[in-house]
CSV table of C-alpha atoms in Angstrom, one decimal:
chain,number,residue,atom,x,y,z
A,1,MET,CA,3.3,11.2,-19.4
A,2,CYS,CA,-0.2,9.9,-19.8
A,3,GLY,CA,-1.8,9.9,-23.2
A,4,ARG,CA,-4.6,7.3,-22.6
A,5,PHE,CA,-6.4,6.0,-19.6
A,6,GLY,CA,-9.5,4.0,-18.8
A,7,TYR,CA,-11.8,2.3,-16.4
A,8,THR,CA,-12.4,-1.3,-15.6
A,9,LEU,CA,-15.3,-1.4,-13.1
A,10,VAL,CA,-15.2,-4.1,-10.5
A,11,HIS,CA,-18.1,-4.8,-8.1
A,12,LEU,CA,-17.4,-5.8,-4.5
A,13,LYS,CA,-19.5,-8.2,-2.6
A,14,ASP,CA,-21.6,-5.4,-1.1
A,15,GLY,CA,-22.6,-4.3,-4.6
A,16,THR,CA,-20.5,-1.1,-4.6
A,17,GLN,CA,-17.6,-0.3,-7.0
A,18,LYS,CA,-14.0,-0.4,-5.9
A,19,TRP,CA,-13.6,3.3,-6.3
A,20,VAL,CA,-16.5,4.1,-3.9
A,21,ARG,CA,-13.8,3.8,-1.1
A,22,MET,CA,-12.4,7.2,-2.4
A,23,VAL,CA,-15.5,9.1,-1.2
A,24,GLN,CA,-17.2,6.9,1.3
A,25,GLU,CA,-16.5,9.2,4.2
A,26,TRP,CA,-17.5,12.4,2.4
A,27,GLU,CA,-20.6,14.1,3.8
A,28,ASN,CA,-23.6,14.9,1.5
A,29,PHE,CA,-22.1,13.1,-1.4
A,30,ASN,CA,-24.3,11.6,-4.1
A,31,PHE,CA,-23.0,8.1,-4.5
A,32,ALA,CA,-25.7,7.1,-6.9
A,33,GLU,CA,-24.6,10.0,-9.3
A,34,LEU,CA,-21.0,8.9,-9.0
A,35,GLU,CA,-21.7,5.3,-9.7
A,36,LYS,CA,-23.9,6.1,-12.7
A,37,SER,CA,-21.3,8.5,-14.0
A,38,PHE,CA,-18.5,5.9,-14.0
A,39,SER,CA,-20.9,3.2,-15.4
A,40,ASP,CA,-21.9,5.5,-18.2
A,41,HIS,CA,-18.2,6.2,-19.0
A,42,SER,CA,-17.0,2.7,-18.6
A,43,LEU,CA,-14.5,3.1,-21.3
A,44,THR,CA,-11.3,1.1,-21.6
A,45,GLU,CA,-9.4,4.0,-23.4
A,46,ILE,CA,-10.0,7.7,-22.9
A,47,HIS,CA,-8.3,10.0,-25.4
A,48,PRO,CA,-7.2,13.6,-25.0
A,49,GLY,CA,-10.1,15.9,-25.8
A,50,ALA,CA,-12.6,13.4,-24.5
A,51,VAL,CA,-14.9,13.9,-21.5
A,52,ALA,CA,-14.3,12.1,-18.2
A,53,PRO,CA,-15.5,12.3,-14.6
A,54,ILE,CA,-13.2,14.1,-12.1
A,55,LEU,CA,-13.5,14.9,-8.4
A,56,LEU,CA,-13.1,18.5,-7.3
A,57,TYR,CA,-14.2,21.0,-4.7
A,58,GLN,CA,-16.6,23.5,-6.1
A,59,LYS,CA,-19.6,25.6,-4.8
A,60,ASN,CA,-18.4,24.8,-1.2
A,61,LYS,CA,-18.6,21.1,-1.5
A,62,ARG,CA,-16.7,18.1,-2.9
A,63,GLN,CA,-18.4,16.9,-6.1
A,64,LEU,CA,-18.1,15.0,-9.3
A,65,SER,CA,-17.9,17.0,-12.5
A,66,PHE,CA,-17.6,16.1,-16.1
A,67,ALA,CA,-14.6,17.8,-17.7
A,68,ARG,CA,-12.7,17.7,-21.0
A,69,TRP,CA,-9.2,16.2,-20.9
A,70,GLY,CA,-6.9,19.0,-22.1
A,71,VAL,CA,-6.9,22.7,-22.7
A,72,HIS,CA,-6.0,24.5,-25.9
A,73,PRO,CA,-4.9,28.1,-25.0
A,74,ASP,CA,-4.3,30.6,-27.7
A,75,TRP,CA,-0.6,30.5,-27.3
A,76,SER,CA,-0.3,26.7,-27.7
A,77,PRO,CA,-0.2,25.1,-31.1
A,78,LYS,CA,-1.8,21.9,-29.7
A,79,LEU,CA,-3.9,20.6,-26.9
A,80,ILE,CA,-2.2,20.4,-23.5
A,81,PHE,CA,-3.4,17.4,-21.5
A,82,ASN,CA,-0.4,16.8,-19.2
A,83,THR,CA,1.3,19.3,-16.9
A,84,ARG,CA,4.8,18.8,-15.4
A,85,SER,CA,4.4,19.0,-11.6
A,86,GLU,CA,7.8,20.7,-11.3
A,87,LYS,CA,6.4,23.7,-13.3
A,88,LEU,CA,3.2,24.2,-11.3
A,89,PHE,CA,4.5,27.3,-9.5
A,90,SER,CA,7.3,28.4,-11.9
A,91,SER,CA,4.7,29.1,-14.6
A,92,ASN,CA,1.9,31.6,-14.2
A,93,VAL,CA,0.0,29.5,-16.7
A,94,TRP,CA,-0.6,26.8,-14.0
A,95,GLU,CA,-0.2,28.6,-10.7
A,96,LYS,CA,-3.8,29.7,-10.2
A,97,SER,CA,-5.0,26.2,-10.9
A,98,ALA,CA,-2.4,24.7,-8.6
A,99,LYS,CA,-3.6,26.8,-5.7
A,100,PHE,CA,-7.4,26.9,-6.3
A,101,HIS,CA,-8.4,24.3,-8.9
A,102,ARG,CA,-6.9,20.9,-8.0
A,103,CYS,CA,-8.8,17.7,-8.9
A,104,ILE,CA,-8.5,14.0,-8.7
A,105,VAL,CA,-8.8,11.9,-11.9
A,106,PRO,CA,-9.7,8.3,-10.9
A,107,CYS,CA,-8.9,5.5,-13.3
A,108,SER,CA,-8.0,1.8,-13.2
A,109,HIS,CA,-5.2,1.9,-15.8
A,110,PHE,CA,-3.3,4.0,-18.3
A,111,TYR,CA,-1.4,3.2,-21.5
A,112,GLU,CA,2.1,4.0,-22.6
A,113,TRP,CA,4.0,3.0,-25.8
A,114,LYS,CA,7.5,1.5,-25.7
A,115,SER,CA,9.9,1.8,-28.6
A,116,GLU,CA,11.2,-1.7,-29.5
A,117,ASN,CA,13.0,-2.6,-32.6
A,118,GLY,CA,11.6,0.2,-34.7
A,119,THR,CA,8.0,-0.2,-33.6
A,120,LYS,CA,5.8,0.9,-30.7
A,121,VAL,CA,4.5,-1.7,-28.2
A,122,LYS,CA,1.4,-0.6,-26.3
A,123,TYR,CA,1.6,-1.3,-22.5
A,124,LYS,CA,-1.4,-1.3,-20.1
A,125,ILE,CA,-0.2,-0.1,-16.7
A,126,SER,CA,-2.1,-0.5,-13.5
A,127,PRO,CA,-1.5,-0.7,-9.7
A,128,LYS,CA,-0.3,-4.2,-8.9
A,129,SER,CA,-2.6,-4.4,-5.9
A,130,GLY,CA,-5.7,-4.0,-8.0
A,131,GLU,CA,-6.6,-0.7,-6.5
A,132,TRP,CA,-7.4,2.4,-8.7
A,133,PHE,CA,-5.1,5.2,-9.6
A,134,CYS,CA,-6.1,8.6,-8.3
A,135,PHE,CA,-4.2,10.9,-10.6
A,136,ALA,CA,-3.4,14.4,-9.4
A,137,GLY,CA,-4.9,17.0,-11.7
A,138,ILE,CA,-5.7,20.6,-12.1
A,139,TRP,CA,-8.7,22.1,-13.8
A,140,GLY,CA,-10.0,25.4,-15.2
A,141,ILE,CA,-12.8,27.1,-17.0
A,142,ASN,CA,-12.7,26.6,-20.8
A,143,GLU,CA,-12.1,29.9,-22.6
A,144,ASP,CA,-14.0,28.5,-25.6
A,145,THR,CA,-17.5,29.8,-25.0
A,146,LYS,CA,-18.9,27.0,-27.2
A,147,ASP,CA,-17.7,24.5,-24.6
A,148,SER,CA,-19.4,24.7,-21.3
A,149,LEU,CA,-17.4,22.0,-19.7
A,150,PRO,CA,-14.3,22.7,-17.6
A,151,TRP,CA,-10.9,21.3,-18.7
A,152,PHE,CA,-8.5,19.2,-16.7
A,153,SER,CA,-4.8,18.2,-17.0
A,154,ILE,CA,-3.0,15.3,-15.4
A,155,LEU,CA,0.2,16.1,-13.5
A,156,THR,CA,3.3,14.2,-14.4
A,157,GLN,CA,6.6,13.6,-12.6
A,158,GLU,CA,9.9,11.8,-13.3
A,159,GLY,CA,9.2,8.1,-13.8
A,160,ASN,CA,10.5,5.2,-11.8
A,161,SER,CA,12.8,2.6,-13.4
A,162,LEU,CA,9.9,0.6,-14.9
A,163,MET,CA,8.3,3.7,-16.4
A,164,LYS,CA,11.6,4.9,-17.8
A,165,SER,CA,12.1,1.6,-19.5
A,166,ILE,CA,8.7,1.7,-21.1
A,167,HIS,CA,8.3,5.4,-21.9
A,168,ASN,CA,11.7,5.4,-23.6
A,169,SER,CA,11.1,7.8,-26.5
A,170,GLY,CA,9.5,11.1,-27.4
A,171,GLY,CA,10.0,14.6,-26.0
A,172,ASN,CA,8.5,13.7,-22.6
A,173,ARG,CA,10.2,10.3,-22.3
A,174,GLY,CA,10.7,8.9,-18.8
A,175,ARG,CA,7.6,10.6,-17.3
A,176,GLN,CA,4.7,9.1,-15.3
A,177,PRO,CA,1.4,10.5,-14.0
A,178,VAL,CA,1.3,11.6,-10.4
A,179,HIS,CA,-0.7,9.2,-8.2
A,180,LEU,CA,-2.2,10.4,-4.9
A,181,THR,CA,-2.3,8.1,-1.9
A,182,GLU,CA,-5.5,7.8,0.1
A,183,ASN,CA,-4.2,10.0,3.0
A,184,ILE,CA,-3.8,12.9,0.6
A,185,TRP,CA,-7.1,12.9,-1.2
A,186,SER,CA,-8.9,15.4,1.1
A,187,SER,CA,-5.9,17.7,1.3
A,188,TRP,CA,-5.4,17.8,-2.4
A,189,LEU,CA,-9.0,19.0,-2.9
A,190,ASP,CA,-8.8,21.5,-0.1
A,191,THR,CA,-8.8,24.9,-1.7
A,192,THR,CA,-7.8,26.6,1.6
A,193,ILE,CA,-4.3,24.9,1.1
A,194,GLN,CA,-2.5,27.3,-1.3
A,195,GLN,CA,1.1,27.3,-0.1
A,196,GLU,CA,3.5,25.9,-2.7
A,197,SER,CA,5.6,24.1,0.0
A,198,ILE,CA,2.6,22.2,1.3
A,199,ILE,CA,1.2,21.3,-2.1
A,200,GLN,CA,4.5,20.0,-3.3
A,201,THR,CA,4.7,17.7,-0.3
A,202,MET,CA,1.6,15.9,-1.6
A,203,ILE,CA,3.2,15.0,-4.9
A,204,LEU,CA,5.0,11.8,-4.0
A,205,GLN,CA,6.9,9.3,-6.1
A,206,TYR,CA,5.9,5.6,-6.4
A,207,ASN,CA,8.3,2.9,-7.3
A,208,SER,CA,8.3,0.2,-9.9
A,209,GLU,CA,6.9,-2.4,-7.4
A,210,PHE,CA,3.7,-0.5,-7.2
A,211,LEU,CA,2.9,-1.1,-10.9
A,212,THR,CA,2.2,-4.0,-13.2
A,213,ALA,CA,2.7,-3.4,-17.0
A,214,GLU,CA,1.4,-5.8,-19.7
A,215,PRO,CA,2.1,-5.5,-23.4
A,216,GLU,CA,-1.0,-5.5,-25.5
A,217,ASN,CA,0.0,-5.1,-29.1
A,218,SER,CA,2.3,-3.3,-31.5
A,219,GLU,CA,1.0,-0.2,-33.2
A,220,PRO,CA,2.2,3.3,-34.2
A,221,MET,CA,2.2,6.0,-31.6
A,222,LEU,CA,-0.9,8.2,-32.2
A,223,PHE,CA,0.1,11.1,-30.0
C-alpha cells in the first residue's frame, strides 16, 4: 500500500534533475515543462486527494499531466487511491484503465507506518541506489464535473519481506507499490498493448535489498 509519497529533487552536474533520465529519449518532449512541474511540486509528502504530476500517453504522444491522486466513485464510501494489481482484469472497474489508461507516477520516496508497541512508527522508504521510483499507475476521467483534472491510482502488489515487516497492520497489510524498471517504461505507456498476459508480465516484484527504510517519528496513522 502507498498512502503518502514525495519528491526530493537532486541536480546532476549537467544541471538536469535525476528523473530526466526517464524521458530523455522521448521525441518532442517538453523537458522545461517537466522540470518546472516537479520543481513547483517539490513536496516531501503528497496526500491522497492532492494533485501530482504523472506521465501518460494522450493525444497521440507521451506527456506530463497533472492528476488528482484517487478516485471516489458513487459506489465507494471513500476515496480509492491504490489498486491491487491482481484485480486489474478481474474487476470491470479497472479493466478499461488497465488496457488504455496506464501511467507512471515518479517519486523519490514513499511512507509507511509500522505498528510497534501500541504506536505507529513512520518509515521513509526509497530505492537504496538513490534512483527514483517509477510507480505503475492507472488513470481516468473524473466523473465529478467540478473537477477537470484526471484521477490516478497507484498499483500495489504483495510486499517483500522488508515491506511486510513494516506494513504489518491494517486491512491492506503486507502490500507495496509496484515499481517499473527502466526497460518497461515505454511499454507500460503504450496503449496499443492491451493483452492481459503482456501487461501482467510488466508487473514485477522487487526484493528487500532494493530498498532502504528509515524511521522518522512516531505518530498515529492518519489513513
